[in-house]
Tab-separated table of C-alpha atoms in Angstrom:
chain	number	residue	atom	x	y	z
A	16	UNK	CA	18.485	21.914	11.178
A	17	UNK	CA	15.213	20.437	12.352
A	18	UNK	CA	14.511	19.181	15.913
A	19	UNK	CA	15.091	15.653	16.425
A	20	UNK	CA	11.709	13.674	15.373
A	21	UNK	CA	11.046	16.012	12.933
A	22	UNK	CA	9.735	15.023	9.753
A	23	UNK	CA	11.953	15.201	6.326
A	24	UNK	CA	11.244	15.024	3.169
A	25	UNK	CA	14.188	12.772	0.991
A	26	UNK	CA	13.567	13.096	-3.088
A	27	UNK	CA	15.978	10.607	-4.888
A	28	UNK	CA	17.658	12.159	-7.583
A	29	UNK	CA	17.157	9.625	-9.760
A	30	UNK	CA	13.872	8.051	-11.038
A	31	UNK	CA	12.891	7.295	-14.503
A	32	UNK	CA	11.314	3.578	-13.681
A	33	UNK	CA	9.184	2.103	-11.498
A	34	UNK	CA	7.821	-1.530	-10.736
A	35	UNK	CA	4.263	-2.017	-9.719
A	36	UNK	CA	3.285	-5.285	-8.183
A	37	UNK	CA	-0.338	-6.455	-7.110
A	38	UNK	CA	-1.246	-9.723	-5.673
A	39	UNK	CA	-5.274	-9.038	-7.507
A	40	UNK	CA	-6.541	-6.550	-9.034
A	41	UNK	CA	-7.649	-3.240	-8.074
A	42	UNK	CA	-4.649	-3.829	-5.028
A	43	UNK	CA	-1.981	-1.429	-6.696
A	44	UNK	CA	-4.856	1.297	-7.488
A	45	UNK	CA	-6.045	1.241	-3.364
A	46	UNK	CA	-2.799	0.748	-1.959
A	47	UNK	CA	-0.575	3.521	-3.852
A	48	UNK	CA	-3.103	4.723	-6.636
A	49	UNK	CA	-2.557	8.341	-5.198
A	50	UNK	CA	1.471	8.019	-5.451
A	51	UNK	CA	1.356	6.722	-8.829
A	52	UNK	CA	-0.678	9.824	-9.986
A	53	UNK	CA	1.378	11.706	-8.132
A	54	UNK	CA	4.890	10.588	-9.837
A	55	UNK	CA	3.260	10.456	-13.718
A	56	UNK	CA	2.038	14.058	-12.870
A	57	UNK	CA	6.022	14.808	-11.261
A	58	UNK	CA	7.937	12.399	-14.574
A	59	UNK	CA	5.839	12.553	-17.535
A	60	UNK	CA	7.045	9.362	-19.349
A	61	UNK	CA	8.148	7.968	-16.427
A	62	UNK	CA	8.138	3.753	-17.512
A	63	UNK	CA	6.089	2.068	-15.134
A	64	UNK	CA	6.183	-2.140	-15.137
A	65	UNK	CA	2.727	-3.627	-13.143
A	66	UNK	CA	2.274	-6.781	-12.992
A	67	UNK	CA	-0.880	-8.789	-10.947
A	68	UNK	CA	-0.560	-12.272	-10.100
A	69	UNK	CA	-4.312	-12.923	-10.726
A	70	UNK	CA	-7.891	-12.200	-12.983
A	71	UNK	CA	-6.056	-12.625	-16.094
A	72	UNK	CA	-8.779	-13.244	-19.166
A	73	UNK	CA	-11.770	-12.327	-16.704
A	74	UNK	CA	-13.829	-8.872	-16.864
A	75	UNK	CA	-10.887	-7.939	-13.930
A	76	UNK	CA	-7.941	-7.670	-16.369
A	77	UNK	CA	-10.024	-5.719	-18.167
A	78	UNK	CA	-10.807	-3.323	-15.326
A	79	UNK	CA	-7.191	-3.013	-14.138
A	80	UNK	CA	-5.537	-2.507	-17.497
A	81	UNK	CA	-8.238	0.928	-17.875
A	82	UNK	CA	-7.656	1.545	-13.771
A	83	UNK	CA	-3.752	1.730	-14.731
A	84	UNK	CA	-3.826	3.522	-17.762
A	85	UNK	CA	-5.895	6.271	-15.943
A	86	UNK	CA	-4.018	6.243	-12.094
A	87	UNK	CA	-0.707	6.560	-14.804
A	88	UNK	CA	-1.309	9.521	-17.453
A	89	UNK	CA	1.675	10.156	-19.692
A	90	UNK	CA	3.452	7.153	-18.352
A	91	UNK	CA	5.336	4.746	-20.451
A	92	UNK	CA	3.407	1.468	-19.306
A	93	UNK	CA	3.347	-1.633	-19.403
A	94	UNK	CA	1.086	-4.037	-17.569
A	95	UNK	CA	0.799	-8.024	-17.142
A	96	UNK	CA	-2.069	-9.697	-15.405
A	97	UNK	CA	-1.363	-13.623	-14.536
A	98	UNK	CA	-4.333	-16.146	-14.098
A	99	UNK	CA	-3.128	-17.362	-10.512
A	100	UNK	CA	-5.958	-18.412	-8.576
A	101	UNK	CA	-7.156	-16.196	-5.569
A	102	UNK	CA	-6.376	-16.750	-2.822
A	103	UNK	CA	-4.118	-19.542	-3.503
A	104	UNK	CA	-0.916	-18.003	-4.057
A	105	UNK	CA	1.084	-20.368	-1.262
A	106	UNK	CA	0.765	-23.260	-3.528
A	107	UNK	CA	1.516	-21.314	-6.817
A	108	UNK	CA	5.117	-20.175	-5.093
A	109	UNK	CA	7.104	-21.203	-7.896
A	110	UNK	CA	5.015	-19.844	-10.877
A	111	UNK	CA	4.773	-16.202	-8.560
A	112	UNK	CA	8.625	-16.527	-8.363
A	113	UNK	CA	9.153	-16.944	-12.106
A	114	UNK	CA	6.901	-14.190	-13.016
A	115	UNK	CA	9.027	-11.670	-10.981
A	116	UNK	CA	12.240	-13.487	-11.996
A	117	UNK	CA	11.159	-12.680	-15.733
A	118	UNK	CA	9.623	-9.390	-14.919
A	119	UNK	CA	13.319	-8.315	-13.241
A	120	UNK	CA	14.903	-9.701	-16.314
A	121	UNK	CA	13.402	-7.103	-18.741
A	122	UNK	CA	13.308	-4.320	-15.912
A	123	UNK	CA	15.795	-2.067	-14.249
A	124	UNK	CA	13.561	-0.130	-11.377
A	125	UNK	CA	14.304	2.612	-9.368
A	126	UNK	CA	10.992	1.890	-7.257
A	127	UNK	CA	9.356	-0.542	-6.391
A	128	UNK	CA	6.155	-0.770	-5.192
A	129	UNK	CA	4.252	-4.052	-3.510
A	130	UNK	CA	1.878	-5.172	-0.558
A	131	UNK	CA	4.227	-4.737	2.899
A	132	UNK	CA	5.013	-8.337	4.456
A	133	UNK	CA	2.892	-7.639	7.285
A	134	UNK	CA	-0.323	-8.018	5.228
A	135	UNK	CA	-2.999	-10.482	6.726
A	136	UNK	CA	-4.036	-11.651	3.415
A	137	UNK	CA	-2.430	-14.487	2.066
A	138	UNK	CA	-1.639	-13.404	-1.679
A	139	UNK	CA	-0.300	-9.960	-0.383
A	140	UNK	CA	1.688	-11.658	2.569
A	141	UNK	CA	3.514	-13.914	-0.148
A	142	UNK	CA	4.122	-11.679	-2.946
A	143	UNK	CA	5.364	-8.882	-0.340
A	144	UNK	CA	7.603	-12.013	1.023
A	145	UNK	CA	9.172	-12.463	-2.950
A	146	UNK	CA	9.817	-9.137	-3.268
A	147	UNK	CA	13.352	-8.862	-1.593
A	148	UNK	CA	14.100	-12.660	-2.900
A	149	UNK	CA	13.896	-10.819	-6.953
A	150	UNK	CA	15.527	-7.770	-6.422
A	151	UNK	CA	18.036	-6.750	-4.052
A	152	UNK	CA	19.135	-2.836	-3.850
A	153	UNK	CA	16.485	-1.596	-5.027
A	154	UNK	CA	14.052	0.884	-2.441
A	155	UNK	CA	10.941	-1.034	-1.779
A	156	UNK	CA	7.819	0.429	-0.544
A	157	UNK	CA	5.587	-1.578	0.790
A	158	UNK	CA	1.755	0.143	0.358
A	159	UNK	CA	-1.538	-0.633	3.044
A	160	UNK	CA	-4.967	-2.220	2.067
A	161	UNK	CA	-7.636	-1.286	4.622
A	162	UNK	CA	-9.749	-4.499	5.276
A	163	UNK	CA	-11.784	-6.722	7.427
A	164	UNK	CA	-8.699	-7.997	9.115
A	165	UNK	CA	-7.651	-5.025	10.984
A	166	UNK	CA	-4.308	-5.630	10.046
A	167	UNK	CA	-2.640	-1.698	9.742
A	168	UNK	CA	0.206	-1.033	10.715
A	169	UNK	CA	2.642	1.825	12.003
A	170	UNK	CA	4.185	2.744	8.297
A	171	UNK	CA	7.533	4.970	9.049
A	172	UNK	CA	7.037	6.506	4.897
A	173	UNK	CA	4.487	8.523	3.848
A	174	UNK	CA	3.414	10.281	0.138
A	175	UNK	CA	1.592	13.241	0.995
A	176	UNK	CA	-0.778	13.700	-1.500
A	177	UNK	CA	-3.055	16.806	-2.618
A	178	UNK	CA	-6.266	17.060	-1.606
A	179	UNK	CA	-7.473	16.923	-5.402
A	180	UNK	CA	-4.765	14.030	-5.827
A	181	UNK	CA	-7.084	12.411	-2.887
A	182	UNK	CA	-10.076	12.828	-4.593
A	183	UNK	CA	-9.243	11.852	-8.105
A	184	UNK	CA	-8.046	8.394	-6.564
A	185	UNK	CA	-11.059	7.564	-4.863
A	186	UNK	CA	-13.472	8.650	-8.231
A	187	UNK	CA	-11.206	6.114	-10.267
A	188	UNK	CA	-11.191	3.591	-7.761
A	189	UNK	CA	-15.414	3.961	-8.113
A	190	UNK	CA	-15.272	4.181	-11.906
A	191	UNK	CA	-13.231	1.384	-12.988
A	192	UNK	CA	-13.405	-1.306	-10.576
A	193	UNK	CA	-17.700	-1.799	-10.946
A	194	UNK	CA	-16.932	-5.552	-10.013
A	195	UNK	CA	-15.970	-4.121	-6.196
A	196	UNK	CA	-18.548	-1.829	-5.580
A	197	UNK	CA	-20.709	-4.307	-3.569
A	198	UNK	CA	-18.282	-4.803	-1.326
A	199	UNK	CA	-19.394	-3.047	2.183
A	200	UNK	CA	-15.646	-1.686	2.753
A	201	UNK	CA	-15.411	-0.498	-1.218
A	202	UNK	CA	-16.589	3.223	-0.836
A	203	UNK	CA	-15.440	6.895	-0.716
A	204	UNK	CA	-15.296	7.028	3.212
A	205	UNK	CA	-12.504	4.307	3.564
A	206	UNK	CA	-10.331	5.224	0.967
A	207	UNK	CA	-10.836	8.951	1.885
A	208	UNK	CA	-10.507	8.236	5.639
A	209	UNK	CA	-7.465	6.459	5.526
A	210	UNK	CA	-5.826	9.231	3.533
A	211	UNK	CA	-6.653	11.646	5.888
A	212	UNK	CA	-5.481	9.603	8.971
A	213	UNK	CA	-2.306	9.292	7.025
A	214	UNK	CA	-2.070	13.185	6.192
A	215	UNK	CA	-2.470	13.600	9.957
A	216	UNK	CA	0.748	11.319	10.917
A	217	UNK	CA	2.619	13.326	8.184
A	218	UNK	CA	1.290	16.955	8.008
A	219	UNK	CA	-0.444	17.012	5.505
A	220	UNK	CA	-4.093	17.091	4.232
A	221	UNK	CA	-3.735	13.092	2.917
A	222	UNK	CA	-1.449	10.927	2.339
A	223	UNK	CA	-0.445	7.290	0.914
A	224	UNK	CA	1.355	5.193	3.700
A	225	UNK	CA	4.236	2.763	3.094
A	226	UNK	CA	5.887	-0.047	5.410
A	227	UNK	CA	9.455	-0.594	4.079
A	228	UNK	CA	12.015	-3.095	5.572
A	229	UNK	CA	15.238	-1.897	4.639
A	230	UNK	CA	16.639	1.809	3.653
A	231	UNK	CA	20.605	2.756	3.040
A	232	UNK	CA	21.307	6.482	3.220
A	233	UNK	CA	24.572	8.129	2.170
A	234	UNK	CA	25.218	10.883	4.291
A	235	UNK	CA	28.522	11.723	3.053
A	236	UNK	CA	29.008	15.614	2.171
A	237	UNK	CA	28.052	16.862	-1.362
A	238	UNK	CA	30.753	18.287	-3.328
């Protein structure tokens, strides 16, 4: 047995389906990019939902759709792009709530994974905030965008991730997201740098960091 504080690893036995929500594009691919390679590479044909509230019918649907297919190889998936305006997601409550109503409707996840409630931005803040309103019982995970705000966290669940893993994350964020690449906070050293302050907290060389609100354990004996 381990010493108290000492980190564990939990792997659910179960996990065929997982839903992917993103307030824009390009969030899902920065935020847990790295853990969705990671669990296509673990489950091939794993069926992953995503669905982004906005850039639907602009160049940026285009973008995420090839961003997805490649951060998902062998999955089963399925992606939906709204055309909510950014930025403006507080007055677009309702037609946010329908989408996951209807997205819940056709789904049955084992994961999901969405921007953590303690988000500065707006449109992350309020889809992180539907979340738990849609689906109830189902683990959560909410995943970190590095930005201007400053508004990290302490996440208590991390996705260590290989260093290759790492790497292959940040070239697809530069390959399929041109539209972002002027951005001064869009590069290799952020993405990269986060990682490895996240490996650090968790042991490992990188790592994808989650925020997540509520988690029920069994700890009755196996038989």
């Amino acid at each position: 047995m381990g010493a108290v504080g000492e980190l564990t690893g939990l792997r659910p036995a179960r996990l065929e389906a997982v839903v992917a929500l993103g307030a824009h594009c390009d969030d899902l691919a920065i935020g847990a990019g790295g853990t969705l390679l990671t669990l296509c590479a673990g489950r091939p044909g794993l069926r992953v939902d995503a669905l982004v509230l906005s850039g639907g019918g602009t160049e940026r649907e285009d973008e995420e759709r090839a961003a997805l297919a490649a951060f998902c190889p062998g999955a089963d998936l399925a992606v939906t792009v709204l055309k909510l305006p950014d930025g403006r997601l507080p007055v677009h409550w309702d037609e946010a709530k329908d989408a996951l109503e209807d997205l819940r409707a056709r789904t049955a996840p084992d994961l999901i994974l969405a921007p953590w409630p303690g988000d500065a931005h707006q449109d992350h803040r309020g889809l992180a905030t539907l979340v738990p309103t849609v689906w109830r019982g189902c683990p959560a995970l909410g995943y970190e965008i590095v930005k201007w705000d400053g508004d990290l966290g302490r996440p208590s669940v991390y996705q260590p991730l290989a260093p290759g893993v790492a790497e292959t994350k940040v070239r697809l964020l530069q390959e399929h997201y041109p539209s972002q690449r002027h951005r001064p906070w869009y590069d290799r050293e952020a993405f990269l740098g986060l990682a490895r302050i996240r490996g650090i907290e968790c042991g490992a060389a990188y790592a994808e960091a989650f925020h997540t609100s509520k988690l029920i354990i069994d700890l009755a004996s196996g038989g």
